[in-house]
């Protein structure tokens, strides 16, 4: 379509120029032709080998010493203060049955003093240890699952007996302290698990209920033995009949046949 329009325009121009009495010396007429696409010919095998042999290989860059860090890891030895804190932490985990991890959020020194006094009434102490020392101690111990709890400013609530209810009541009065988890009797518990543990009855109550149950059973047995032997034999016969109902069913038809 474009070629046709171009020829029409050229013809019209030539006609106008003829009418005016002027014609160009050279007339350029565009003829349609196919587009020529030139493909790159592959190189001869000998030329390819020659180019491969003569290819320029730049020399390796010489890195000045000390520019990159050394690949050999330097093991830093712990100082004496860190070792002392580790020993103290190990002693805490060995002696205390309850170890709670609490995060302190913008708590002042006065708030910490009041909380420490409340906990001390119930035999609970507050321990401060750096997180780096605590994590390095926990990784090499059986309490390694507690390591993720020590992030940010944290403190430890420790006691030789698991006094969970007293600790939770003290934490309710200090909203800036958040319980993250605890290890009670070598069992790792979450914050919700600690709350559930506090709702369980104490060991003294459970032992009392168990002793009262055994006492009731022995008292019933003793009262049965002190009764009249005839009453005891009747009770034993009734027990035998309840244990063997099939035999009683067989005995009844035989008695009917005999009559």
Coordinates of N, CA and C in Angstrom, one line a residue:
X1 N 0.8 -1.2 0.0 CA 0.0 0.0 0.0 C 0.9 1.3 0.0
X2 N 1.9 1.2 0.8 CA 2.8 2.4 0.9 C 3.5 2.6 -0.5
X3 N 3.9 1.5 -1.1 CA 4.6 1.6 -2.3 C 3.7 2.1 -3.4
X4 N 2.5 1.7 -3.4 CA 1.5 2.2 -4.4 C 1.3 3.7 -4.2
X5 N 1.1 4.2 -3.0 CA 1.0 5.6 -2.8 C 2.2 6.4 -3.2
X6 N 3.4 5.9 -2.9 CA 4.6 6.6 -3.3 C 4.7 6.7 -4.8
X7 N 4.3 5.7 -5.6 CA 4.4 5.8 -7.1 C 3.4 6.8 -7.6
X8 N 2.2 6.9 -6.9 CA 1.2 7.8 -7.4 C 1.7 9.3 -7.1
X9 N 2.4 9.5 -6.0 CA 2.9 10.8 -5.7 C 4.0 11.2 -6.7
X10 N 4.9 10.2 -7.0 CA 6.0 10.5 -7.9 C 5.4 10.8 -9.3
X11 N 4.4 10.1 -9.8 CA 3.8 10.4 -11.1 C 3.2 11.7 -11.1
X12 N 2.5 12.1 -10.1 CA 1.8 13.4 -10.0 C 2.9 14.5 -10.1
X13 N 4.0 14.4 -9.4 CA 5.0 15.4 -9.4 C 5.6 15.6 -10.8
X14 N 5.9 14.4 -11.5 CA 6.4 14.5 -12.8 C 5.5 15.2 -13.8
X15 N 4.2 14.9 -13.7 CA 3.2 15.5 -14.5 C 3.1 17.0 -14.3
X16 N 3.2 17.5 -13.1 CA 3.2 18.9 -12.8 C 4.4 19.6 -13.4
X17 N 5.6 18.9 -13.2 CA 6.8 19.5 -13.7 C 6.8 19.6 -15.3
X18 N 6.2 18.7 -15.9 CA 6.1 18.7 -17.4 C 5.2 19.8 -17.8
X19 N 4.2 20.0 -17.2 CA 3.3 21.1 -17.5 C 4.0 22.5 -17.4
X20 N 4.9 22.6 -16.4 CA 5.6 23.9 -16.2 C 6.8 24.0 -17.1
X21 N 7.2 23.0 -17.8 CA 8.3 23.0 -18.7 C 9.6 22.8 -18.1
X22 N 9.7 22.1 -16.9 CA 10.9 21.8 -16.3 C 10.9 20.3 -15.9
X23 N 12.0 19.7 -16.3 CA 12.2 18.3 -15.9 C 13.6 18.1 -15.3
X24 N 13.7 17.3 -14.3 CA 15.1 17.0 -13.7 C 15.9 16.2 -14.6
X25 N 17.2 16.4 -14.5 CA 18.1 15.6 -15.4 C 18.2 14.2 -15.0
X26 N 18.0 13.9 -13.7 CA 18.1 12.5 -13.3 C 16.8 12.2 -12.6
X27 N 16.1 11.2 -13.0 CA 14.9 10.8 -12.3 C 15.2 9.5 -11.5
X28 N 14.9 9.6 -10.2 CA 15.1 8.4 -9.3 C 13.8 7.7 -9.0
X29 N 13.7 6.5 -9.4 CA 12.5 5.7 -9.2 C 12.8 4.6 -8.3
X30 N 12.0 4.4 -7.3 CA 12.3 3.3 -6.3 C 11.5 2.1 -6.7
X31 N 12.2 1.1 -6.8 CA 11.7 -0.2 -7.2 C 11.6 -1.1 -6.0
X32 N 10.5 -1.8 -5.8 CA 10.4 -2.7 -4.7 C 11.4 -3.9 -4.8
X33 N 12.0 -4.3 -3.7 CA 12.9 -5.4 -3.7 C 12.9 -6.1 -2.3
X34 N 13.2 -7.3 -2.3 CA 13.2 -8.0 -1.0 C 14.4 -7.6 -0.1
X35 N 14.1 -7.6 1.2 CA 15.2 -7.3 2.2 C 16.2 -8.3 2.2
X36 N 17.5 -7.9 2.2 CA 18.6 -8.8 2.2 C 19.1 -9.0 3.6
X37 N 19.1 -10.2 4.1 CA 19.6 -10.5 5.5 C 20.9 -11.2 5.3
X38 N 21.9 -10.6 5.9 CA 23.2 -11.3 5.8 C 23.5 -12.1 7.0
X39 N 23.8 -13.3 6.8 CA 24.1 -14.2 8.0 C 25.6 -14.3 8.1
X40 N 26.0 -14.3 9.4 CA 27.4 -14.4 9.7 C 27.9 -15.8 9.4
X41 N 28.9 -15.9 8.6 CA 29.4 -17.3 8.2 C 30.3 -17.8 9.4
X42 N 30.2 -19.1 9.6 CA 31.0 -19.6 10.7 C 32.5 -19.6 10.3
X43 N 33.3 -19.4 11.3 CA 34.8 -19.4 11.1 C 35.3 -20.8 10.7
X44 N 36.4 -20.8 10.0 CA 37.0 -22.0 9.7 C 37.6 -22.6 11.0
X45 N 37.7 -23.9 11.0 CA 38.2 -24.6 12.2 C 39.6 -24.2 12.6
X46 N 40.4 -24.0 11.6 CA 41.8 -23.6 11.8 C 41.9 -22.2 12.4
X47 N 41.0 -21.3 11.9 CA 40.9 -20.0 12.4 C 40.4 -19.9 13.9
X48 N 39.4 -20.8 14.2 CA 39.0 -20.9 15.6 C 40.0 -21.4 16.5
X49 N 40.8 -22.4 16.1 CA 41.9 -22.8 16.9 C 43.0 -21.8 17.1
X50 N 43.2 -21.0 16.0 CA 44.3 -20.0 16.2 C 43.8 -18.9 17.1
X51 N 42.5 -18.5 17.0 CA 42.0 -17.5 18.0 C 42.0 -18.0 19.4
X52 N 41.7 -19.3 19.6 CA 41.7 -19.8 21.0 C 43.1 -19.9 21.5
X53 N 44.1 -20.1 20.7 CA 45.5 -20.2 21.2 C 46.0 -18.8 21.5
X54 N 45.6 -17.9 20.7 CA 46.2 -16.5 20.8 C 45.3 -15.6 21.7
X55 N 44.3 -16.2 22.4 CA 43.5 -15.3 23.2 C 44.3 -14.8 24.4
X56 N 44.0 -13.5 24.7 CA 44.8 -12.8 25.8 C 44.2 -13.3 27.1
X57 N 45.1 -13.7 28.0 CA 44.7 -14.1 29.4 C 45.4 -13.1 30.3
X58 N 44.6 -12.3 31.0 CA 45.2 -11.3 31.9 C 45.7 -12.0 33.1
X59 N 46.8 -11.4 33.6 CA 47.4 -12.1 34.9 C 46.5 -11.8 36.1
X60 N 46.6 -12.7 37.1 CA 45.8 -12.6 38.3 C 46.2 -11.4 39.1
X61 N 45.2 -10.7 39.7 CA 45.5 -9.5 40.4 C 46.1 -9.9 41.8
X62 N 47.1 -9.2 42.1 CA 47.8 -9.4 43.3 C 47.1 -8.6 44.4
X63 N 46.5 -9.3 45.4 CA 45.8 -8.7 46.5 C 46.8 -8.3 47.6
X64 N 46.8 -7.0 48.0 CA 47.8 -6.6 49.0 C 47.4 -7.4 50.3
X65 N 48.4 -7.7 51.1 CA 48.1 -8.4 52.4 C 47.4 -7.5 53.4
X66 N 46.4 -8.1 54.0 CA 45.6 -7.3 55.0 C 44.4 -6.7 54.5
X67 N 44.1 -6.8 53.2 CA 42.9 -6.2 52.6 C 41.6 -7.0 53.1
X68 N 41.7 -8.3 52.9 CA 40.6 -9.2 53.3 C 40.8 -9.8 54.7
X69 N 39.7 -10.1 55.4 CA 39.9 -10.7 56.7 C 40.4 -12.1 56.6
X70 N 41.1 -12.5 57.6 CA 41.7 -13.9 57.6 C 40.6 -14.9 57.8
X71 N 40.7 -16.0 57.1 CA 39.8 -17.1 57.1 C 39.9 -18.0 58.4
X72 N 41.0 -17.9 59.0 CA 41.2 -18.6 60.3 C 40.4 -17.9 61.4
X73 N 39.5 -18.6 62.0 CA 38.7 -18.1 63.1 C 39.5 -18.0 64.4
X74 N 39.5 -16.9 65.0 CA 40.2 -16.6 66.2 C 39.3 -17.0 67.4
X75 N 39.7 -17.9 68.2 CA 38.9 -18.3 69.4 C 39.3 -17.4 70.5
X76 N 38.3 -16.7 71.0 CA 38.5 -15.7 72.1 C 38.3 -16.5 73.4
X77 N 39.3 -16.4 74.2 CA 39.3 -17.0 75.5 C 38.5 -16.1 76.5
X78 N 37.6 -16.8 77.3 CA 36.8 -16.0 78.2 C 37.6 -15.6 79.4
X79 N 37.3 -14.4 79.8 CA 38.0 -13.8 81.0 C 37.6 -14.5 82.3
X80 N 38.3 -14.1 83.3 CA 38.0 -14.7 84.6 C 36.6 -14.4 85.2
X81 N 36.2 -13.1 84.9 CA 34.9 -12.7 85.4 C 33.7 -13.5 84.8
X82 N 33.9 -13.8 83.4 CA 32.8 -14.6 82.8 C 32.8 -16.0 83.3
X83 N 34.0 -16.6 83.6 CA 34.0 -17.9 84.2 C 33.4 -18.0 85.5
X84 N 33.6 -16.9 86.3 CA 33.0 -16.8 87.6 C 31.5 -16.7 87.6
X85 N 31.0 -16.0 86.6 CA 29.5 -15.9 86.5 C 29.0 -17.2 86.0
X86 N 29.7 -17.9 85.2 CA 29.2 -19.3 84.7 C 29.1 -20.2 85.9
X87 N 30.1 -20.2 86.8 CA 30.1 -21.1 88.0 C 28.9 -20.7 88.9
X88 N 28.7 -19.4 89.0 CA 27.5 -19.0 89.9 C 26.2 -19.4 89.2
X89 N 26.1 -19.3 87.9 CA 24.9 -19.7 87.2 C 24.7 -21.2 87.3
X90 N 25.8 -22.0 87.2 CA 25.7 -23.4 87.3 C 25.2 -23.8 88.7
X91 N 25.7 -23.1 89.7 CA 25.2 -23.4 91.1 C 23.7 -23.1 91.2
X92 N 23.2 -22.0 90.6 CA 21.8 -21.7 90.7 C 21.0 -22.8 90.1
X93 N 21.4 -23.3 88.9 CA 20.6 -24.3 88.2 C 20.6 -25.6 89.0
X94 N 21.7 -25.9 89.8 CA 21.8 -27.1 90.5 C 21.0 -27.0 91.8
X95 N 20.9 -25.9 92.5 CA 20.3 -25.8 93.8 C 18.8 -25.4 93.7
X96 N 18.4 -24.7 92.7 CA 17.0 -24.1 92.6 C 16.1 -25.0 91.8
X97 N 14.9 -25.3 92.3 CA 13.9 -26.1 91.5 C 13.1 -25.2 90.6
X98 N 13.0 -23.9 90.9 CA 12.2 -23.0 90.0 C 13.1 -21.9 89.5
X99 N 13.2 -21.8 88.2 CA 14.1 -20.7 87.5 C 13.2 -20.1 86.5
X100 N 12.7 -18.9 86.7 CA 11.8 -18.2 85.8 C 12.6 -17.1 85.1
X101 N 12.3 -16.9 83.8 CA 13.0 -15.9 83.0 C 11.9 -14.7 82.8
X102 N 12.3 -13.5 83.2 CA 11.4 -12.4 83.2 C 12.0 -11.3 82.4
X103 N 11.3 -10.6 81.6 CA 11.8 -9.5 80.8 C 11.3 -8.2 81.5
X104 N 12.3 -7.3 81.7 CA 11.9 -6.0 82.4 C 11.9 -4.9 81.3
X105 N 10.7 -4.3 81.3 CA 10.5 -3.2 80.3 C 10.4 -1.9 81.0
X106 N 11.4 -1.1 80.8 CA 11.4 0.3 81.4 C 11.1 0.3 82.8
X107 N 11.7 -0.6 83.6 CA 11.4 -0.6 85.0 C 12.5 0.2 85.8
X108 N 12.1 1.0 86.7 CA 13.1 1.9 87.4 C 13.7 1.1 88.5
X109 N 14.7 1.7 89.1 CA 15.4 1.0 90.3 C 14.5 0.9 91.5
X110 N 13.6 1.9 91.6 CA 12.6 1.8 92.8 C 11.7 0.7 92.6
X111 N 11.2 0.5 91.4 CA 10.2 -0.6 91.1 C 10.9 -2.0 91.3
X112 N 12.1 -2.1 90.9 CA 12.9 -3.4 91.1 C 13.1 -3.6 92.6
X113 N 13.3 -2.6 93.3 CA 13.6 -2.7 94.8 C 12.3 -3.2 95.5
X114 N 11.1 -2.6 95.1 CA 9.9 -3.0 95.7 C 9.5 -4.5 95.3
X115 N 9.8 -4.9 94.0 CA 9.5 -6.2 93.6 C 10.4 -7.2 94.3
X116 N 11.7 -6.8 94.4 CA 12.6 -7.7 95.1 C 12.2 -7.9 96.6
X117 N 11.7 -6.9 97.2 CA 11.3 -7.1 98.6 C 10.0 -8.0 98.7
X118 N 9.1 -7.9 97.7 CA 7.9 -8.7 97.7 C 8.3 -10.2 97.5
X119 N 9.2 -10.4 96.6 CA 9.6 -11.8 96.3 C 10.4 -12.4 97.5
X120 N 11.2 -11.6 98.1 CA 12.1 -12.1 99.2 C 11.2 -12.6 100.4
X121 N 10.0 -12.1 100.5 CA 9.2 -12.6 101.6 C 8.8 -14.0 101.4
X122 N 8.7 -14.5 100.2 CA 8.3 -15.9 99.9 C 9.6 -16.7 99.5
X123 N 10.7 -16.2 99.8 CA 12.0 -17.0 99.5 C 12.4 -17.0 98.0
X124 N 12.0 -16.1 97.2 CA 12.3 -16.0 95.8 C 13.3 -14.8 95.7
X125 N 14.4 -15.1 95.0 CA 15.5 -14.2 94.8 C 15.6 -13.8 93.3
X126 N 16.1 -12.6 93.1 CA 16.3 -12.1 91.7 C 17.8 -12.1 91.4
X127 N 18.1 -12.7 90.3 CA 19.5 -12.8 89.8 C 19.7 -12.1 88.5
X128 N 20.8 -11.4 88.4 CA 21.1 -10.7 87.1 C 22.4 -11.3 86.5
X129 N 22.3 -11.7 85.3 CA 23.4 -12.3 84.5 C 23.4 -11.7 83.1
X130 N 24.5 -11.4 82.5 CA 24.5 -11.0 81.1 C 24.0 -12.1 80.2
X131 N 23.3 -11.6 79.2 CA 22.7 -12.6 78.2 C 23.8 -13.4 77.5
X132 N 24.9 -12.8 77.2 CA 26.0 -13.5 76.5 C 26.5 -14.6 77.3
X133 N 26.7 -14.4 78.6 CA 27.2 -15.4 79.5 C 26.2 -16.5 79.7
X134 N 24.9 -16.1 79.8 CA 23.9 -17.1 80.1 C 23.7 -18.0 78.9
X135 N 23.7 -17.4 77.7 CA 23.5 -18.3 76.5 C 24.7 -19.2 76.3
X136 N 25.9 -18.7 76.5 CA 27.1 -19.6 76.4 C 27.1 -20.7 77.4
X137 N 26.5 -20.5 78.5 CA 26.4 -21.6 79.5 C 25.3 -22.6 79.1
X138 N 24.1 -22.1 78.6 CA 23.0 -22.9 78.3 C 23.3 -23.8 77.1
X139 N 24.1 -23.3 76.1 CA 24.3 -24.1 74.9 C 25.0 -25.4 75.2
X140 N 25.9 -25.4 76.2 CA 26.6 -26.6 76.6 C 26.0 -27.4 77.7
X141 N 24.8 -27.1 78.1 CA 24.1 -27.8 79.2 C 22.8 -28.5 78.7
X142 N 22.1 -29.2 79.6 CA 20.9 -29.8 79.3 C 19.7 -28.8 79.2
X143 N 20.0 -27.6 79.5 CA 18.9 -26.5 79.5 C 19.1 -25.7 78.2
X144 N 19.6 -26.3 77.1 CA 19.8 -25.5 75.9 C 18.6 -24.9 75.3
X145 N 17.4 -25.5 75.6 CA 16.2 -25.0 75.0 C 15.7 -23.7 75.6
X146 N 16.4 -23.3 76.7 CA 16.0 -22.0 77.3 C 16.8 -20.8 76.7
X147 N 17.8 -21.1 75.9 CA 18.6 -20.0 75.3 C 17.8 -19.0 74.5
X148 N 16.8 -19.3 73.7 CA 16.0 -18.3 73.0 C 15.3 -17.3 73.9
X149 N 15.1 -17.6 75.1 CA 14.4 -16.7 76.0 C 15.2 -15.5 76.4
X150 N 16.5 -15.6 76.3 CA 17.4 -14.5 76.8 C 17.7 -13.6 75.7
X151 N 16.7 -12.7 75.4 CA 16.8 -11.6 74.4 C 16.4 -10.3 75.1
X152 N 17.2 -9.3 75.0 CA 16.9 -8.1 75.7 C 17.2 -8.1 77.1
X153 N 16.7 -7.1 77.9 CA 17.0 -7.0 79.3 C 16.1 -8.1 80.1
X154 N 16.8 -9.1 80.6 CA 16.1 -10.2 81.3 C 16.7 -10.4 82.7
X155 N 15.9 -10.9 83.6 CA 16.4 -11.3 84.9 C 15.8 -12.7 85.3
X156 N 16.4 -13.3 86.3 CA 16.0 -14.6 86.7 C 15.3 -14.5 88.1
X157 N 14.2 -15.2 88.2 CA 13.5 -15.4 89.5 C 13.8 -16.8 89.9
X158 N 14.6 -17.0 91.0 CA 15.0 -18.4 91.4 C 14.5 -18.6 92.8
X159 N 14.2 -19.9 93.1 CA 13.8 -20.3 94.5 C 14.1 -21.8 94.6
X160 N 14.4 -22.2 95.8 CA 14.7 -23.6 96.0 C 13.4 -24.5 96.0
X161 N 12.2 -23.9 96.2 CA 11.0 -24.6 96.1 C 10.1 -23.9 95.0
X162 N 9.3 -24.7 94.2 CA 8.5 -24.1 93.2 C 7.3 -23.3 93.7
X163 N 7.6 -22.0 94.1 CA 6.5 -21.1 94.6 C 6.0 -20.3 93.4
X164 N 5.1 -20.9 92.6 CA 4.7 -20.3 91.4 C 3.6 -19.3 91.7
X165 N 2.6 -19.6 92.6 CA 1.5 -18.7 92.9 C 2.0 -17.4 93.5
X166 N 3.0 -17.5 94.4 CA 3.5 -16.3 95.0 C 4.2 -15.4 93.9
X167 N 5.0 -16.1 93.0 CA 5.6 -15.3 92.0 C 4.7 -14.6 91.0
X168 N 3.6 -15.3 90.6 CA 2.6 -14.7 89.7 C 1.9 -13.6 90.4
X169 N 1.6 -13.7 91.7 CA 0.9 -12.6 92.4 C 1.8 -11.4 92.5
X170 N 3.1 -11.6 92.6 CA 4.0 -10.4 92.7 C 4.2 -9.8 91.3
X171 N 4.1 -10.6 90.2 CA 4.2 -10.1 88.9 C 2.9 -9.3 88.5
X172 N 1.8 -9.7 89.0 CA 0.6 -8.9 88.7 C 0.6 -7.5 89.2
X173 N 1.3 -7.3 90.3 CA 1.5 -5.9 90.8 C 2.6 -5.1 90.1
X174 N 3.3 -5.8 89.2 CA 4.4 -5.1 88.4 C 4.1 -5.3 86.9
X175 N 3.3 -4.5 86.3 CA 3.0 -4.7 84.9 C 4.2 -4.5 83.9
X176 N 5.2 -3.8 84.4 CA 6.4 -3.7 83.5 C 7.3 -4.9 83.4
X177 N 7.0 -5.9 84.2 CA 7.7 -7.2 84.2 C 6.9 -8.2 83.4
X178 N 7.5 -8.9 82.4 CA 6.8 -9.9 81.6 C 7.4 -11.2 81.7
X179 N 6.6 -12.2 82.1 CA 7.1 -13.6 82.2 C 7.3 -14.2 80.9
X180 N 8.5 -14.7 80.6 CA 8.7 -15.4 79.3 C 8.6 -16.9 79.3
X181 N 9.1 -17.5 80.4 CA 9.0 -18.9 80.6 C 9.7 -19.3 81.9
X182 N 9.7 -20.6 82.2 CA 10.4 -21.0 83.4 C 10.8 -22.5 83.3
X183 N 11.7 -22.9 84.2 CA 12.1 -24.3 84.3 C 11.8 -24.7 85.7
X184 N 10.8 -25.6 85.9 CA 10.4 -26.0 87.2 C 10.5 -27.5 87.2
X185 N 11.3 -28.0 88.2 CA 11.6 -29.4 88.4 C 12.2 -30.0 87.1
X186 N 13.1 -29.3 86.5 CA 13.8 -29.8 85.2 C 12.8 -29.9 84.1
X187 N 11.7 -29.1 84.1 CA 10.7 -29.2 83.0 C 10.6 -27.7 82.5
X188 N 10.8 -27.6 81.2 CA 10.7 -26.2 80.6 C 9.2 -25.9 80.3
X189 N 8.7 -24.8 80.8 CA 7.3 -24.4 80.7 C 7.3 -23.0 80.0
X190 N 6.2 -22.8 79.2 CA 6.0 -21.4 78.7 C 5.3 -20.6 79.8
X191 N 4.9 -19.4 79.4 CA 4.2 -18.5 80.3 C 2.9 -19.0 80.7
X192 N 2.1 -19.6 79.7 CA 0.8 -20.2 79.9 C 1.0 -21.5 80.7
X193 N 2.0 -22.2 80.4 CA 2.3 -23.4 81.2 C 2.5 -23.1 82.7
X194 N 3.2 -22.0 83.0 CA 3.4 -21.7 84.4 C 2.1 -21.3 85.1
X195 N 1.2 -20.6 84.3 CA -0.1 -20.3 84.9 C -0.9 -21.6 85.2
X196 N -0.8 -22.5 84.2 CA -1.5 -23.8 84.5 C -0.9 -24.6 85.6
X197 N 0.4 -24.5 85.8 CA 1.0 -25.2 86.9 C 0.6 -24.6 88.2
X198 N 0.4 -23.3 88.3 CA 0.0 -22.7 89.5 C -1.4 -23.1 90.0
X199 N -2.2 -23.6 89.1 CA -3.6 -24.0 89.4 C -3.6 -25.5 90.0
X200 N -2.5 -26.2 89.9 CA -2.5 -27.6 90.4 C -2.4 -27.5 91.9
X201 N -3.0 -28.5 92.6 CA -2.9 -28.6 94.1 C -1.5 -28.9 94.5
X202 N -1.2 -28.5 95.7 CA 0.2 -28.6 96.2 C 0.5 -30.1 96.5
X203 N 1.7 -30.4 96.7 CA 2.1 -31.8 97.0 C 1.6 -32.3 98.3
X204 N 1.5 -31.4 99.3 CA 1.0 -31.7 100.6 C -0.5 -32.1 100.5
X205 N -1.3 -31.4 99.8 CA -2.7 -31.8 99.6 C -2.9 -33.1 98.9
X206 N -2.1 -33.3 97.9 CA -2.2 -34.6 97.2 C -1.8 -35.8 98.1
X207 N -0.7 -35.6 98.8 CA -0.3 -36.7 99.8 C -1.4 -36.9 100.8
X208 N -2.0 -35.8 101.3 CA -3.1 -36.0 102.3 C -4.3 -36.8 101.8
X209 N -4.7 -36.4 100.5 CA -5.8 -37.2 99.9 C -5.4 -38.6 99.7
X210 N -4.2 -38.9 99.3 CA -3.8 -40.3 99.1 C -3.8 -41.1 100.4
X211 N -3.3 -40.5 101.5 CA -3.2 -41.2 102.8 C -4.7 -41.4 103.3
X212 N -5.5 -40.4 103.1 CA -6.9 -40.6 103.6 C -7.6 -41.7 102.8
X213 N -7.4 -41.8 101.5 CA -8.0 -42.9 100.8 C -7.5 -44.3 101.3
X214 N -6.2 -44.4 101.5 CA -5.7 -45.7 102.0 C -6.3 -46.0 103.4
X215 N -6.4 -44.9 104.3 CA -6.9 -45.1 105.6 C -8.4 -45.6 105.6
X216 N -9.1 -45.0 104.7 CA -10.5 -45.4 104.6 C -10.7 -46.9 104.2
X217 N -9.9 -47.3 103.2 CA -9.9 -48.7 102.8 C -9.6 -49.6 104.0
X218 N -8.5 -49.3 104.7 CA -8.1 -50.2 105.8 C -9.1 -50.2 106.9
X219 N -9.7 -49.0 107.2 CA -10.8 -49.0 108.2 C -12.0 -49.8 107.9
X220 N -12.4 -49.8 106.6 CA -13.5 -50.6 106.2 C -13.2 -52.1 106.3
X221 N -12.0 -52.5 106.0 CA -11.6 -53.9 106.1 C -11.6 -54.3 107.6
X222 N -11.0 -53.5 108.4 CA -11.0 -53.8 109.8 C -12.4 -53.9 110.4
X223 N -13.3 -53.0 110.0 CA -14.7 -53.1 110.6 C -15.4 -54.4 110.1
X224 N -15.1 -54.8 108.9 CA -15.7 -56.0 108.4 C -15.2 -57.2 109.2
X225 N -13.9 -57.2 109.5 CA -13.3 -58.4 110.2 C -13.8 -58.4 111.7
X226 N -14.2 -57.3 112.3 CA -14.6 -57.2 113.7 C -16.1 -57.6 113.8
X227 N -16.9 -57.7 112.8 CA -18.3 -58.1 112.9 C -18.4 -59.6 113.1
X228 N -19.7 -60.1 113.3 CA -19.9 -61.5 113.6 C -19.5 -62.3 112.4
X229 N -18.9 -63.5 112.7 CA -18.5 -64.4 111.6 C -19.6 -64.8 110.7
X230 N -20.8 -65.0 111.2 CA -21.9 -65.3 110.3 C -22.2 -64.3 109.3
X231 N -22.1 -63.0 109.7 CA -22.3 -61.9 108.8 C -21.2 -61.8 107.7
X232 N -20.0 -62.1 108.2 CA -18.9 -62.1 107.3 C -19.0 -63.3 106.3
X233 N -19.4 -64.4 106.7 CA -19.6 -65.6 105.8 C -20.7 -65.3 104.8
X234 N -21.8 -64.6 105.2 CA -22.9 -64.3 104.3 C -22.4 -63.3 103.2
X235 N -21.6 -62.3 103.6 CA -21.1 -61.4 102.7 C -20.2 -62.0 101.7
X236 N -19.3 -63.0 102.1 CA -18.4 -63.7 101.2 C -19.2 -64.6 100.3
X237 N -20.3 -65.2 100.7 CA -21.1 -66.0 99.8 C -21.8 -65.2 98.8
X238 N -22.3 -64.0 99.2 CA -22.9 -63.1 98.2 C -21.9 -62.6 97.2
X239 N -20.7 -62.4 97.6 CA -19.6 -62.0 96.7 C -19.3 -63.1 95.7
X240 N -19.3 -64.4 96.2 CA -19.1 -65.5 95.3 C -20.2 -65.7 94.3
X241 N -21.4 -65.5 94.7 CA -22.5 -65.5 93.7 C -22.5 -64.5 92.7
X242 N -22.0 -63.3 93.1 CA -21.9 -62.2 92.1 C -20.8 -62.5 91.1
X243 N -19.8 -63.2 91.5 CA -18.6 -63.5 90.6 C -18.9 -64.6 89.7
X244 N -19.9 -65.5 90.0 CA -20.2 -66.7 89.2 C -21.7 -66.8 88.9
X245 N -22.2 -65.9 88.1 CA -23.7 -66.0 87.8 C -24.0 -67.2 86.9
X246 N -23.1 -67.7 86.1 CA -23.5 -68.8 85.2 C -23.7 -70.1 86.0
X247 N -22.9 -70.3 87.0 CA -23.0 -71.6 87.8 C -24.3 -71.6 88.5
X248 N -24.7 -70.4 89.0 CA -26.0 -70.4 89.7 C -27.2 -70.7 88.7
X249 N -27.1 -70.2 87.5 CA -28.1 -70.5 86.5 C -28.2 -72.0 86.2
X250 N -27.1 -72.7 86.2 CA -27.1 -74.2 86.0 C -27.7 -74.9 87.2
X251 N -27.4 -74.4 88.4 CA -27.9 -75.1 89.6 C -29.4 -75.0 89.7
X252 N -30.0 -74.0 89.3 CA -31.4 -73.8 89.5 C -32.2 -74.8 88.6
X253 N -31.9 -75.0 87.3 CA -32.6 -76.1 86.5 C -32.5 -77.5 87.1
X254 N -31.3 -77.8 87.6 CA -31.1 -79.1 88.2 C -32.0 -79.4 89.4
X255 N -32.1 -78.3 90.2 CA -33.0 -78.4 91.4 C -34.5 -78.6 91.0
X256 N -34.9 -78.0 89.9 CA -36.2 -78.1 89.4 C -36.5 -79.6 88.9
X257 N -35.5 -80.2 88.2 CA -35.7 -81.5 87.7 C -35.8 -82.5 88.9
X258 N -35.0 -82.3 89.9 CA -35.1 -83.2 91.0 C -36.4 -83.2 91.8
X259 N -37.1 -82.0 91.8 CA -38.4 -82.0 92.4 C -39.4 -82.6 91.5

